[in-house]
Amino acid sequence: MIFEAINYLAEEMNEYFRSKLKVNEDKVIISALVNQDGTIAIQGENKLVITLVNLEREINGFGHTPATSGGQSFNRSSPATINLHLMFSAYFSNINYTEALRFLSFVVAYFQSNPVFGRSNAAGLDPRIEKLTMEMVTLSTEQVNNIWSMLGAKYMPSVIYKMRMLIFDDSIVREVRPVISGVAQQTT
């Protein structure tokens, strides 16, 4: 579901750029910035790159959900609610630095006017995803430096958004046992 959520955003943003800038090519791609061997992972230039930089579990206070069915009791893990931290990097050549800033402005404007994607406004959203909300993450210069160091890349204009919440629930049964309906006394 992580791919489906990020891919949905990329497709929607490409439509936004096509209508706003009258371009035919996809400007938004999903990619790492650097390969494991240190080489650049992006093919071509002048792209807006979406990179997953962190994944966090939303703490909801629930552990296991007891349930009964057909005379048996079982414990099921509560759904895991996951937030994704997505970095939108403007990968443009040096001579197009101002264009990189322009694209970054478009990202901020896009999510300012479209902060929530749900059943009523996002027809192409995967049916397993109920709702996504986008929230800009404010980082200190030190935190930004740490992220770019972690990625092994040189800084480029970028912004990070937190995508809330993907809910993972495969209804995994952890334990099945018969329901105890009463205690019978044994006579001797």
N, CA, C and O atoms as a DFTB+ gen file, in Angstrom:
752 C
 N C O
     1  1       0.795      -1.196       0.000
     2  2       0.000       0.000       0.000
     3  2       0.845       1.272       0.000
     4  3       0.373       2.343      -0.380
     5  1       2.084       1.141       0.425
     6  2       2.967       2.311       0.418
     7  2       3.162       2.790      -1.015
     8  3       3.036       3.980      -1.308
     9  1       3.471       1.848      -1.904
    10  2       3.660       2.223      -3.306
    11  2       2.389       2.836      -3.883
    12  3       2.447       3.857      -4.568
    13  1       1.242       2.217      -3.609
    14  2      -0.015       2.703      -4.178
    15  2      -0.306       4.143      -3.745
    16  3      -0.767       4.955      -4.548
    17  1      -0.037       4.452      -2.489
    18  2      -0.290       5.812      -1.990
    19  2       0.641       6.824      -2.649
    20  3       0.198       7.879      -3.102
    21  1       1.936       6.498      -2.699
    22  2       2.901       7.430      -3.297
    23  2       2.671       7.556      -4.797
    24  3       2.750       8.652      -5.352
    25  1       2.388       6.441      -5.449
    26  2       2.142       6.467      -6.891
    27  2       0.902       7.301      -7.222
    28  3       0.893       8.034      -8.211
    29  1      -0.133       7.194      -6.405
    30  2      -1.324       8.017      -6.614
    31  2      -0.950       9.498      -6.587
    32  3      -1.367      10.265      -7.454
    33  1      -0.160       9.895      -5.587
    34  2       0.273      11.296      -5.496
    35  2       1.054      11.714      -6.732
    36  3       0.822      12.790      -7.284
    37  1       1.986      10.862      -7.168
    38  2       2.801      11.188      -8.343
    39  2       1.922      11.385      -9.576
    40  3       2.121      12.335     -10.334
    41  1       0.953      10.495      -9.779
    42  2       0.061      10.619     -10.935
    43  2      -0.772      11.894     -10.865
    44  3      -0.925      12.595     -11.866
    45  1      -1.309      12.196      -9.688
    46  2      -2.118      13.410      -9.528
    47  2      -1.281      14.665      -9.749
    48  3      -1.740      15.618     -10.377
    49  1      -0.061      14.664      -9.234
    50  2       0.807      15.828      -9.400
    51  2       1.241      15.987     -10.850
    52  3       1.373      17.113     -11.331
    53  1       1.463      14.882     -11.556
    54  2       1.789      14.975     -12.980
    55  2       0.630      15.591     -13.758
    56  3       0.850      16.405     -14.655
    57  1      -0.597      15.212     -13.422
    58  2      -1.768      15.836     -14.061
    59  2      -1.807      17.330     -13.764
    60  3      -2.107      18.140     -14.641
    61  1      -1.505      17.683     -12.530
    62  2      -1.481      19.091     -12.119
    63  2      -0.454      19.868     -12.936
    64  3      -0.747      20.960     -13.423
    65  1       0.759      19.306     -13.089
    66  2       1.803      19.989     -13.862
    67  2       1.454      20.056     -15.343
    68  3       1.747      21.050     -16.007
    69  1       0.824      18.992     -15.869
    70  2       0.421      19.015     -17.279
    71  2      -0.573      20.143     -17.537
    72  3      -0.466      20.849     -18.541
    73  1      -1.527      20.314     -16.648
    74  2      -2.526      21.371     -16.869
    75  2      -1.967      22.758     -16.550
    76  3      -2.311      23.730     -17.222
    77  1      -1.120      22.857     -15.547
    78  2      -0.588      24.157     -15.127
    79  2       0.482      24.669     -16.089
    80  3       0.511      25.853     -16.422
    81  1       1.365      23.763     -16.536
    82  2       2.523      24.171     -17.339
    83  2       2.410      23.800     -18.810
    84  3       3.280      24.146     -19.610
    85  1       1.339      23.097     -19.170
    86  2       1.135      22.679     -20.563
    87  2       2.306      21.836     -21.075
    88  3       2.801      22.050     -22.181
    89  1       2.741      20.874     -20.252
    90  2       3.804      19.947     -20.648
    91  2       3.191      18.573     -20.870
    92  3       2.155      18.242     -20.295
    93  1       3.850      17.771     -21.719
    94  2       3.349      16.433     -22.005
    95  2       4.041      15.353     -21.187
    96  3       3.450      14.314     -20.893
    97  1       5.277      15.595     -20.824
    98  2       6.045      14.576     -20.105
    99  2       5.738      14.595     -18.612
   100  3       5.306      15.605     -18.057
   101  1       5.974      13.443     -17.979
   102  2       5.839      13.368     -16.528
   103  2       6.995      14.107     -15.882
   104  3       8.156      13.826     -16.179
   105  1       6.694      15.034     -15.016
   106  2       7.717      15.787     -14.290
   107  2       7.962      15.204     -12.903
   108  3       9.020      15.433     -12.315
   109  1       7.002      14.459     -12.378
   110  2       7.108      13.890     -11.037
   111  2       7.421      12.404     -11.154
   112  3       6.715      11.662     -11.838
   113  1       8.488      11.978     -10.479
   114  2       8.868      10.566     -10.483
   115  2       9.077      10.104      -9.043
   116  3       9.325      10.910      -8.145
   117  1       8.971       8.805      -8.845
   118  2       9.253       8.192      -7.543
   119  2      10.607       7.522      -7.679
   120  3      10.788       6.649      -8.528
   121  1      11.560       7.923      -6.845
   122  2      12.903       7.360      -6.976
   123  2      13.733       7.664      -5.744
   124  3      13.482       8.628      -5.020
   125  1      14.725       6.819      -5.526
   126  2      15.798       7.183      -4.605
   127  2      16.611       8.247      -5.328
   128  3      16.531       8.367      -6.551
   129  1      17.382       9.011      -4.591
   130  2      18.225      10.022      -5.228
   131  2      19.572       9.446      -5.629
   132  3      20.165       9.849      -6.630
   133  1      20.047       8.492      -4.825
   134  2      21.372       7.910      -5.035
   135  2      21.249       6.394      -4.950
   136  3      20.547       5.871      -4.084
   137  1      21.934       5.686      -5.851
   138  2      21.990       4.230      -5.794
   139  2      22.881       3.787      -4.640
   140  3      23.611       4.597      -4.068
   141  1      22.822       2.513      -4.302
   142  2      23.639       1.976      -3.213
   143  2      25.133       2.133      -3.464
   144  3      25.914       2.221      -2.517
   145  1      25.535       2.168      -4.727
   146  2      26.965       2.327      -5.047
   147  2      27.396       3.793      -5.096
   148  3      28.549       4.089      -5.406
   149  1      26.479       4.709      -4.791
   150  2      26.816       6.129      -4.747
   151  2      26.550       6.888      -6.034
   152  3      26.720       8.106      -6.070
   153  1      26.141       6.209      -7.082
   154  2      25.848       6.889      -8.345
   155  2      24.446       7.503      -8.293
   156  3      23.608       7.101      -7.485
   157  1      24.211       8.468      -9.153
   158  2      22.908       9.133      -9.198
   159  2      21.856       8.154      -9.715
   160  3      22.063       7.491     -10.731
   161  1      20.742       8.070      -9.022
   162  2      19.697       7.102      -9.361
   163  2      18.688       7.633     -10.371
   164  3      17.906       6.863     -10.928
   165  1      18.699       8.932     -10.610
   166  2      17.671       9.558     -11.441
   167  2      18.121       9.621     -12.895
   168  3      19.232      10.057     -13.196
   169  1      17.245       9.179     -13.787
   170  2      17.515       9.253     -15.220
   171  2      17.020      10.595     -15.742
   172  3      15.858      10.950     -15.547
   173  1      17.897      11.338     -16.401
   174  2      17.505      12.633     -16.950
   175  2      17.576      13.726     -15.902
   176  3      18.043      13.507     -14.784
   177  1      17.106      14.905     -16.280
   178  2      17.107      16.058     -15.380
   179  2      15.749      16.728     -15.432
   180  3      14.843      16.315     -16.155
   181  1      15.646      17.772     -14.641
   182  2      14.440      18.589     -14.615
   183  2      13.215      17.781     -14.207
   184  3      12.191      17.761     -14.889
   185  1      13.364      17.116     -13.065
   186  2      12.298      16.287     -12.512
   187  2      12.054      16.667     -11.059
   188  3      12.934      17.196     -10.381
   189  1      10.869      16.394     -10.608
   190  2      10.531      16.499      -9.202
   191  2      10.500      15.065      -8.675
   192  3       9.706      14.245      -9.134
   193  1      11.359      14.774      -7.722
   194  2      11.553      13.400      -7.256
   195  2      10.888      13.210      -5.893
   196  3      11.137      13.971      -4.958
   197  1      10.039      12.187      -5.795
   198  2       9.439      11.825      -4.509
   199  2      10.251      10.674      -3.933
   200  3      10.417       9.635      -4.573
   201  1      10.754      10.869      -2.716
   202  2      11.560       9.859      -2.033
   203  2      10.989       9.630      -0.639
   204  3      10.718      10.584       0.090
   205  1      10.808       8.373      -0.273
   206  2      10.392       8.037       1.083
   207  2      11.605       8.172       1.991
   208  3      12.593       7.461       1.808
   209  1      11.546       9.080       2.974
   210  2      12.694       9.286       3.865
   211  2      12.456       8.757       5.269
   212  3      13.400       8.619       6.046
   213  1      11.207       8.459       5.604
   214  2      10.933       7.881       6.914
   215  2       9.527       7.313       6.922
   216  3       8.652       7.721       6.158
   217  1       9.349       6.367       7.807
   218  2       8.067       5.720       8.002
   219  2       7.876       5.648       9.505
   220  3       8.786       5.218      10.214
   221  1       6.728       6.055      10.011
   222  2       6.506       5.996      11.452
   223  2       5.141       5.414      11.744
   224  3       4.186       5.587      10.986
   225  1       5.079       4.718      12.864
   226  2       3.801       4.160      13.295
   227  2       3.066       5.198      14.123
   228  3       3.630       5.790      15.043
   229  1       1.818       5.408      13.792
   230  2       0.958       6.302      14.571
   231  2       0.497       5.509      15.789
   232  3      -0.132       4.460      15.648
   233  1       0.801       5.996      16.957
   234  2       0.437       5.290      18.184
   235  2      -1.021       5.602      18.508
   236  3      -1.405       6.756      18.698
   237  1      -1.821       4.533      18.566
   238  2      -3.241       4.740      18.844
   239  2      -3.672       4.142      20.172
   240  3      -4.841       4.256      20.542
   241  1      -2.754       3.503      20.903
   242  2      -3.078       3.008      22.228
   243  2      -3.698       1.629      22.270
   244  3      -4.010       1.142      23.357
   245  1      -3.888       0.982      21.143
   246  2      -4.496      -0.337      21.136
   247  2      -3.438      -1.387      20.841
   248  3      -2.538      -1.158      20.032
   249  1      -3.543      -2.537      21.493
   250  2      -2.591      -3.613      21.267
   251  2      -3.212      -4.728      20.466
   252  3      -2.980      -4.859      19.265
   253  1      -4.005      -5.528      21.147
   254  2      -4.665      -6.655      20.497
   255  2      -6.165      -6.508      20.666
   256  3      -6.644      -5.983      21.671
   257  1      -6.885      -6.972      19.685
   258  2      -8.334      -6.885      19.707
   259  2      -8.898      -8.284      19.893
   260  3      -8.809      -9.099      18.975
   261  1      -9.482      -8.594      21.060
   262  2     -10.089      -9.915      21.220
   263  2     -11.390      -9.982      20.419
   264  3     -12.113      -8.992      20.303
   265  1     -11.668     -11.137      19.882
   266  2     -12.890     -11.314      19.102
   267  2     -13.365     -12.745      19.257
   268  3     -12.599     -13.615      19.674
   269  1     -14.618     -12.993      18.927
   270  2     -15.148     -14.349      18.961
   271  2     -15.850     -14.635      17.649
   272  3     -16.403     -13.747      17.000
   273  1     -15.809     -15.907      17.281
   274  2     -16.475     -16.329      16.059
   275  2     -16.683     -17.831      16.122
   276  3     -15.733     -18.577      16.356
   277  1     -17.889     -18.277      15.921
   278  2     -18.177     -19.700      15.848
   279  2     -17.761     -20.475      17.087
   280  3     -17.284     -21.604      16.969
   281  1     -17.927     -19.904      18.262
   282  2     -17.589     -20.612      19.488
   283  2     -16.115     -20.599      19.830
   284  3     -15.699     -21.256      20.784
   285  1     -15.316     -19.868      19.074
   286  2     -13.887     -19.779      19.355
   287  2     -13.521     -18.336      19.630
   288  3     -14.117     -17.401      19.095
   289  1     -12.525     -18.185      20.477
   290  2     -12.024     -16.853      20.795
   291  2     -10.648     -16.713      20.165
   292  3      -9.868     -17.666      20.156
   293  1     -10.350     -15.546      19.644
   294  2      -9.027     -15.342      19.060
   295  2      -8.591     -13.909      19.262
   296  3      -9.405     -12.996      19.397
   297  1      -7.288     -13.742      19.279
   298  2      -6.706     -12.406      19.375
   299  2      -6.223     -11.994      18.001
   300  3      -5.628     -12.786      17.269
   301  1      -6.482     -10.769      17.668
   302  2      -6.076     -10.241      16.373
   303  2      -5.292      -8.962      16.637
   304  3      -5.654      -8.173      17.510
   305  1      -4.236      -8.763      15.892
   306  2      -3.485      -7.522      16.042
   307  2      -4.341      -6.360      15.588
   308  3      -5.064      -6.456      14.597
   309  1      -4.256      -5.261      16.321
   310  2      -4.948      -4.047      15.890
   311  2      -4.303      -3.556      14.607
   312  3      -3.129      -3.830      14.359
   313  1      -5.047      -2.843      13.797
   314  2      -4.451      -2.309      12.568
   315  2      -3.253      -1.420      12.876
   316  3      -3.258      -0.673      13.854
   317  1      -2.241      -1.506      12.042
   318  2      -1.078      -0.623      12.162
   319  2      -1.359       0.609      11.317
   320  3      -1.610       0.507      10.117
   321  1      -1.317       1.755      11.944
   322  2      -1.503       3.000      11.200
   323  2      -0.134       3.629      10.987
   324  3       0.604       3.889      11.937
   325  1       0.186       3.866       9.728
   326  2       1.524       4.286       9.333
   327  2       1.474       5.667       8.686
   328  3       0.595       5.958       7.875
   329  1       2.427       6.505       9.059
   330  2       2.629       7.804       8.411
   331  2       3.906       7.723       7.587
   332  3       4.887       7.117       8.019
   333  1       3.900       8.320       6.427
   334  2       5.073       8.347       5.557
   335  2       5.624       9.761       5.508
   336  3       4.869      10.727       5.400
   337  1       6.937       9.879       5.588
   338  2       7.589      11.174       5.390
   339  2       8.158      11.160       3.976
   340  3       9.073      10.396       3.670
   341  1       7.609      12.002       3.131
   342  2       7.988      12.045       1.722
   343  2       8.753      13.324       1.435
   344  3       8.317      14.418       1.795
   345  1       9.900      13.176       0.782
   346  2      10.667      14.346       0.373
   347  2      10.419      14.585      -1.109
   348  3      10.513      13.669      -1.926
   349  1      10.105      15.816      -1.438
   350  2       9.909      16.248      -2.816
   351  2      11.122      17.093      -3.170
   352  3      11.264      18.217      -2.691
   353  1      12.001      16.544      -4.016
   354  2      13.252      17.218      -4.381
   355  2      13.181      17.689      -5.818
   356  3      12.761      16.950      -6.709
   357  1      13.592      18.916      -6.033
   358  2      13.618      19.484      -7.383
   359  2      14.991      19.200      -7.986
   360  3      15.966      19.892      -7.695
   361  1      15.051      18.164      -8.834
   362  2      16.307      17.742      -9.460
   363  2      16.412      18.412     -10.828
   364  3      15.939      17.881     -11.833
   365  1      17.035      19.576     -10.848
   366  2      17.173      20.370     -12.068
   367  2      18.648      20.708     -12.262
   368  3      19.410      20.770     -11.298
   369  1      19.042      20.924     -13.503
   370  2      20.432      21.286     -13.788
   371  2      20.745      22.649     -13.177
   372  3      19.841      23.415     -12.843
   373  1      22.038      22.940     -13.036
   374  2      22.465      24.210     -12.434
   375  2      21.889      25.422     -13.152
   376  3      21.533      26.414     -12.516
   377  1      21.797      25.344     -14.475
   378  2      21.276      26.504     -15.211
   379  2      19.765      26.664     -15.022
   380  3      19.204      27.708     -15.355
   381  1      19.112      25.637     -14.493
   382  2      17.667      25.686     -14.260
   383  2      17.318      25.795     -12.779
   384  3      16.230      25.392     -12.367
   385  1      18.227      26.334     -11.980
   386  2      17.986      26.432     -10.539
   387  2      16.700      27.205     -10.241
   388  3      15.934      26.814      -9.360
   389  1      16.465      28.272     -10.950
   390  2      15.248      29.055     -10.709
   391  2      13.993      28.245     -11.046
   392  3      12.948      28.413     -10.418
   393  1      14.110      27.372     -12.039
   394  2      12.988      26.487     -12.381
   395  2      12.745      25.480     -11.252
   396  3      11.601      25.129     -10.965
   397  1      13.821      25.021     -10.618
   398  2      13.693      24.117      -9.471
   399  2      12.898      24.791      -8.357
   400  3      12.028      24.173      -7.743
   401  1      13.200      26.047      -8.104
   402  2      12.475      26.790      -7.074
   403  2      11.009      26.971      -7.451
   404  3      10.123      26.921      -6.598
   405  1      10.774      27.177      -8.718
   406  2       9.399      27.324      -9.212
   407  2       8.608      26.033      -8.989
   408  3       7.464      26.074      -8.536
   409  1       9.217      24.895      -9.306
   410  2       8.545      23.609      -9.121
   411  2       8.281      23.335      -7.645
   412  3       7.233      22.800      -7.284
   413  1       9.224      23.700      -6.806
   414  2       9.031      23.527      -5.371
   415  2       7.851      24.376      -4.888
   416  3       7.070      23.939      -4.043
   417  1       7.729      25.570      -5.421
   418  2       6.581      26.426      -5.092
   419  2       5.272      25.777      -5.527
   420  3       4.266      25.868      -4.824
   421  1       5.287      25.121      -6.687
   422  2       4.092      24.421      -7.157
   423  2       3.701      23.295      -6.200
   424  3       2.515      23.066      -5.961
   425  1       4.695      22.592      -5.653
   426  2       4.408      21.507      -4.704
   427  2       3.692      22.068      -3.478
   428  3       2.662      21.543      -3.055
   429  1       4.247      23.133      -2.915
   430  2       3.640      23.742      -1.728
   431  2       2.222      24.225      -2.045
   432  3       1.300      24.004      -1.259
   433  1       2.051      24.875      -3.179
   434  2       0.724      25.368      -3.574
   435  2      -0.251      24.212      -3.787
   436  3      -1.418      24.301      -3.406
   437  1       0.232      23.123      -4.400
   438  2      -0.624      21.966      -4.664
   439  2      -1.176      21.391      -3.363
   440  3      -2.378      21.154      -3.244
   441  1      -0.291      21.166      -2.384
   442  2      -0.751      20.577      -1.129
   443  2      -1.488      21.585      -0.243
   444  3      -2.266      21.193       0.626
   445  1      -1.251      22.856      -0.457
   446  2      -2.024      23.862       0.273
   447  2      -3.486      23.825      -0.176
   448  3      -4.397      23.987       0.636
   449  1      -3.697      23.611      -1.461
   450  2      -5.076      23.560      -1.963
   451  2      -5.653      22.144      -1.968
   452  3      -6.863      21.973      -2.115
   453  1      -4.802      21.127      -1.809
   454  2      -5.255      19.727      -1.790
   455  2      -4.634      18.990      -0.602
   456  3      -3.825      18.085      -0.812
   457  1      -4.980      19.342       0.629
   458  2      -4.338      18.684       1.769
   459  2      -4.921      17.314       2.116
   460  3      -4.297      16.543       2.845
   461  1      -6.116      17.005       1.597
   462  2      -6.788      15.748       1.942
   463  2      -7.236      15.049       0.665
   464  3      -7.819      15.661      -0.230
   465  1      -6.948      13.749       0.605
   466  2      -7.394      12.915      -0.511
   467  2      -8.252      11.808       0.087
   468  3      -7.777      11.016       0.902
   469  1      -9.513      11.756      -0.321
   470  2     -10.421      10.746       0.212
   471  2     -11.399      10.298      -0.849
   472  3     -11.263      10.641      -2.024
   473  1     -12.381       9.534      -0.429
   474  2     -13.365       8.976      -1.364
   475  2     -14.094      10.055      -2.180
   476  3     -14.413       9.835      -3.349
   477  1     -14.355      11.205      -1.577
   478  2     -15.151      12.230      -2.261
   479  2     -14.365      13.024      -3.301
   480  3     -14.961      13.583      -4.222
   481  1     -13.039      13.083      -3.171
   482  2     -12.278      13.928      -4.106
   483  2     -11.117      13.211      -4.787
   484  3     -10.341      13.842      -5.504
   485  1     -10.988      11.909      -4.575
   486  2      -9.851      11.175      -5.134
   487  2     -10.317       9.852      -5.726
   488  3     -10.132       8.792      -5.128
   489  1     -10.916       9.924      -6.894
   490  2     -11.502       8.740      -7.526
   491  2     -10.475       7.647      -7.810
   492  3     -10.810       6.465      -7.742
   493  1      -9.241       8.012      -8.126
   494  2      -8.231       7.023      -8.478
   495  2      -7.480       6.431      -7.301
   496  3      -6.561       5.635      -7.492
   497  1      -7.854       6.806      -6.088
   498  2      -7.181       6.309      -4.893
   499  2      -7.491       4.834      -4.697
   500  3      -8.636       4.408      -4.855
   501  1      -6.477       4.057      -4.355
   502  2      -6.647       2.629      -4.104
   503  2      -7.799       2.423      -3.110
   504  3      -7.852       3.110      -2.089
   505  1      -8.720       1.491      -3.388
   506  2      -9.884       1.302      -2.508
   507  2      -9.521       0.892      -1.080
   508  3     -10.329       1.071      -0.168
   509  1      -8.326       0.346      -0.869
   510  2      -7.900      -0.033       0.486
   511  2      -7.476       1.173       1.314
   512  3      -7.310       1.072       2.530
   513  1      -7.302       2.319       0.648
   514  2      -6.874       3.530       1.345
   515  2      -8.100       4.413       1.545
   516  3      -8.706       4.877       0.580
   517  1      -8.456       4.637       2.795
   518  2      -9.648       5.438       3.090
   519  2      -9.409       6.923       2.877
   520  3     -10.211       7.609       2.243
   521  1      -8.295       7.414       3.417
   522  2      -8.030       8.849       3.331
   523  2      -6.541       9.096       3.542
   524  3      -5.893       8.414       4.335
   525  1      -6.007      10.085       2.818
   526  2      -4.632      10.540       3.003
   527  2      -4.664      12.030       3.283
   528  3      -5.393      12.778       2.632
   529  1      -3.878      12.454       4.245
   530  2      -3.734      13.890       4.483
   531  2      -2.260      14.245       4.380
   532  3      -1.390      13.465       4.766
   533  1      -1.996      15.422       3.858
   534  2      -0.624      15.887       3.663
   535  2      -0.357      17.077       4.574
   536  3      -1.126      18.037       4.612
   537  1       0.742      16.992       5.302
   538  2       1.104      18.036       6.256
   539  2       2.586      18.357       6.094
   540  3       3.431      17.467       6.199
   541  1       2.902      19.626       5.839
   542  2       4.302      20.015       5.669
   543  2       5.057      19.829       6.987
   544  3       4.552      20.149       8.063
   545  1       6.278      19.305       6.875
   546  2       7.135      19.095       8.037
   547  2       8.185      20.200       8.058
   548  3       8.883      20.423       7.068
   549  1       8.293      20.882       9.179
   550  2       9.296      21.929       9.338
   551  2      10.515      21.334      10.028
   552  3      10.405      20.771      11.117
   553  1      11.669      21.457       9.396
   554  2      12.910      20.906       9.933
   555  2      13.927      22.016      10.151
   556  3      13.920      23.034       9.459
   557  1      14.800      21.798      11.124
   558  2      15.907      22.731      11.329
   559  2      16.958      22.479      10.247
   560  3      16.921      21.458       9.561
   561  1      17.881      23.408      10.103
   562  2      18.967      23.244       9.129
   563  2      19.765      21.987       9.439
   564  3      20.181      21.272       8.527
   565  1      19.978      21.716      10.714
   566  2      20.721      20.518      11.119
   567  2      19.976      19.248      10.719
   568  3      20.593      18.300      10.233
   569  1      18.673      19.216      10.913
   570  2      17.887      18.048      10.526
   571  2      17.898      17.843       9.015
   572  3      17.988      16.712       8.539
   573  1      17.806      18.932       8.268
   574  2      17.873      18.838       6.804
   575  2      19.229      18.275       6.395
   576  3      19.303      17.400       5.533
   577  1      20.295      18.769       7.006
   578  2      21.640      18.272       6.720
   579  2      21.737      16.777       7.018
   580  3      22.328      16.025       6.242
   581  1      21.164      16.350       8.127
   582  2      21.201      14.930       8.488
   583  2      20.468      14.072       7.459
   584  3      20.935      12.986       7.114
   585  1      19.342      14.541       6.975
   586  2      18.595      13.772       5.971
   587  2      19.393      13.647       4.683
   588  3      19.494      12.558       4.119
   589  1      19.963      14.757       4.211
   590  2      20.737      14.696       2.969
   591  2      21.983      13.835       3.146
   592  3      22.388      13.149       2.208
   593  1      22.592      13.854       4.317
   594  2      23.746      12.983       4.585
   595  2      23.311      11.524       4.589
   596  3      23.996      10.665       4.033
   597  1      22.170      11.246       5.217
   598  2      21.639       9.892       5.262
   599  2      21.386       9.363       3.846
   600  3      21.632       8.192       3.556
   601  1      20.896      10.235       2.982
   602  2      20.604       9.833       1.604
   603  2      21.859       9.703       0.754
   604  3      21.828       9.079      -0.307
   605  1      22.966      10.288       1.213
   606  2      24.214      10.232       0.455
   607  2      24.209      11.131      -0.759
   608  3      24.879      10.842      -1.750
   609  1      23.465      12.215      -0.693
   610  2      23.345      13.112      -1.847
   611  2      23.681      14.538      -1.433
   612  3      23.698      14.871      -0.248
   613  1      23.945      15.361      -2.420
   614  2      24.153      16.788      -2.192
   615  2      22.791      17.465      -2.126
   616  3      21.840      17.048      -2.787
   617  1      22.716      18.512      -1.322
   618  2      21.447      19.208      -1.139
   619  2      20.923      19.773      -2.459
   620  3      21.680      20.262      -3.298
   621  1      19.625      19.688      -2.607
   622  2      18.911      20.365      -3.688
   623  2      17.604      20.890      -3.100
   624  3      17.160      20.396      -2.063
   625  1      16.987      21.866      -3.731
   626  2      15.747      22.411      -3.179
   627  2      14.728      21.294      -2.935
   628  3      14.463      20.469      -3.810
   629  1      14.169      21.290      -1.733
   630  2      13.267      20.196      -1.373
   631  2      12.332      20.626      -0.252
   632  3      12.557      21.628       0.427
   633  1      11.290      19.845      -0.083
   634  2      10.343      20.031       1.006
   635  2       9.874      18.642       1.437
   636  3       9.752      17.733       0.616
   637  1       9.614      18.494       2.733
   638  2       9.155      17.208       3.258
   639  2       7.721      17.360       3.746
   640  3       7.367      18.323       4.426
   641  1       6.907      16.374       3.373
   642  2       5.525      16.304       3.833
   643  2       5.298      14.985       4.547
   644  3       5.848      13.949       4.172
   645  1       4.476      15.045       5.583
   646  2       4.031      13.830       6.262
   647  2       2.702      13.434       5.645
   648  3       1.751      14.216       5.625
   649  1       2.650      12.202       5.139
   650  2       1.411      11.642       4.605
   651  2       0.799      10.789       5.711
   652  3       1.382       9.795       6.144
   653  1      -0.387      11.197       6.160
   654  2      -1.092      10.446       7.197
   655  2      -2.207       9.659       6.543
   656  3      -2.598      10.136       5.478
   657  1      -2.715       8.713       6.900
   658  2      -2.301       7.516       7.536
   659  2      -2.679       6.377       6.624
   660  3      -3.776       6.339       6.067
   661  1      -1.775       5.472       6.483
   662  2      -2.080       4.212       5.820
   663  2      -2.417       3.221       6.921
   664  3      -1.719       3.149       7.932
   665  1      -3.475       2.464       6.732
   666  2      -3.889       1.503       7.749
   667  2      -3.644       0.104       7.208
   668  3      -4.219      -0.303       6.198
   669  1      -2.778      -0.621       7.903
   670  2      -2.451      -1.987       7.521
   671  2      -3.201      -2.931       8.441
   672  3      -2.986      -2.922       9.653
   673  1      -4.080      -3.747       7.874
   674  2      -4.846      -4.701       8.664
   675  2      -5.145      -5.903       7.790
   676  3      -6.066      -5.873       6.975
   677  1      -4.379      -6.943       7.956
   678  2      -4.631      -8.170       7.212
   679  2      -5.451      -9.151       8.031
   680  3      -5.607     -10.313       7.654
   681  1      -5.977      -8.672       9.159
   682  2      -6.787      -9.521      10.045
   683  2      -6.050     -10.805      10.385
   684  3      -6.590     -11.906      10.277
   685  1      -4.820     -10.636      10.794
   686  2      -3.992     -11.793      11.121
   687  2      -4.450     -12.382      12.445
   688  3      -4.484     -11.693      13.464
   689  1      -4.795     -13.642      12.422
   690  2      -5.203     -14.336      13.636
   691  2      -3.947     -14.815      14.338
   692  3      -3.152     -15.557      13.761
   693  1      -3.768     -14.396      15.575
   694  2      -2.580     -14.771      16.339
   695  2      -2.782     -16.081      17.093
   696  3      -1.865     -16.898      17.182
   697  1      -3.988     -16.280      17.637
   698  2      -4.211     -17.429      18.491
   699  2      -5.687     -17.785      18.439
   700  3      -6.546     -16.909      18.547
   701  1      -5.984     -19.062      18.274
   702  2      -7.367     -19.520      18.277
   703  2      -7.538     -20.457      19.453
   704  3      -6.713     -21.346      19.667
   705  1      -8.607     -20.267      20.222
   706  2      -8.879     -21.155      21.346
   707  2     -10.387     -21.244      21.550
   708  3     -11.115     -20.318      21.192
   709  1     -10.863     -22.349      22.121
   710  2     -12.301     -22.467      22.355
   711  2     -12.760     -21.456      23.404
   712  3     -12.004     -21.091      24.304
   713  1     -13.993     -21.016      23.276
   714  2     -14.567     -20.083      24.237
   715  2     -14.942     -20.857      25.490
   716  3     -15.543     -21.928      25.413
   717  1     -14.585     -20.310      26.635
   718  2     -14.967     -20.924      27.909
   719  2     -16.321     -20.350      28.282
   720  3     -16.461     -19.149      28.516
   721  1     -17.318     -21.229      28.334
   722  2     -18.666     -20.740      28.613
   723  2     -19.054     -20.922      30.071
   724  3     -20.023     -20.316      30.528
   725  1     -18.347     -21.710      30.780
   726  2     -18.657     -21.930      32.194
   727  2     -17.693     -22.945      32.764
   728  3     -16.937     -23.590      32.037
   729  1     -17.733     -23.075      34.063
   730  2     -16.854     -24.035      34.721
   731  2     -17.737     -25.099      35.348
   732  3     -18.594     -24.801      36.180
   733  1     -17.527     -26.309      34.953
   734  2     -18.291     -27.420      35.522
   735  2     -17.535     -27.976      36.715
   736  3     -16.310     -28.095      36.693
   737  1     -18.295     -28.321      37.776
   738  2     -17.647     -28.902      38.947
   739  2     -17.643     -30.401      38.783
   740  3     -18.622     -31.008      38.349
   741  1     -16.542     -30.967      39.133
   742  2     -16.393     -32.405      39.023
   743  2     -16.673     -33.010      40.391
   744  3     -16.117     -32.565      41.395
   745  1     -17.528     -34.018      40.434
   746  2     -17.823     -34.676      41.703
   747  2     -17.068     -35.979      41.771
   748  3     -16.873     -36.665      40.767
   749  1     -16.643     -36.307      42.984
   750  2     -15.893     -37.556      43.143
   751  2     -16.598     -38.558      43.970
   752  3     -16.081     -39.655      44.186
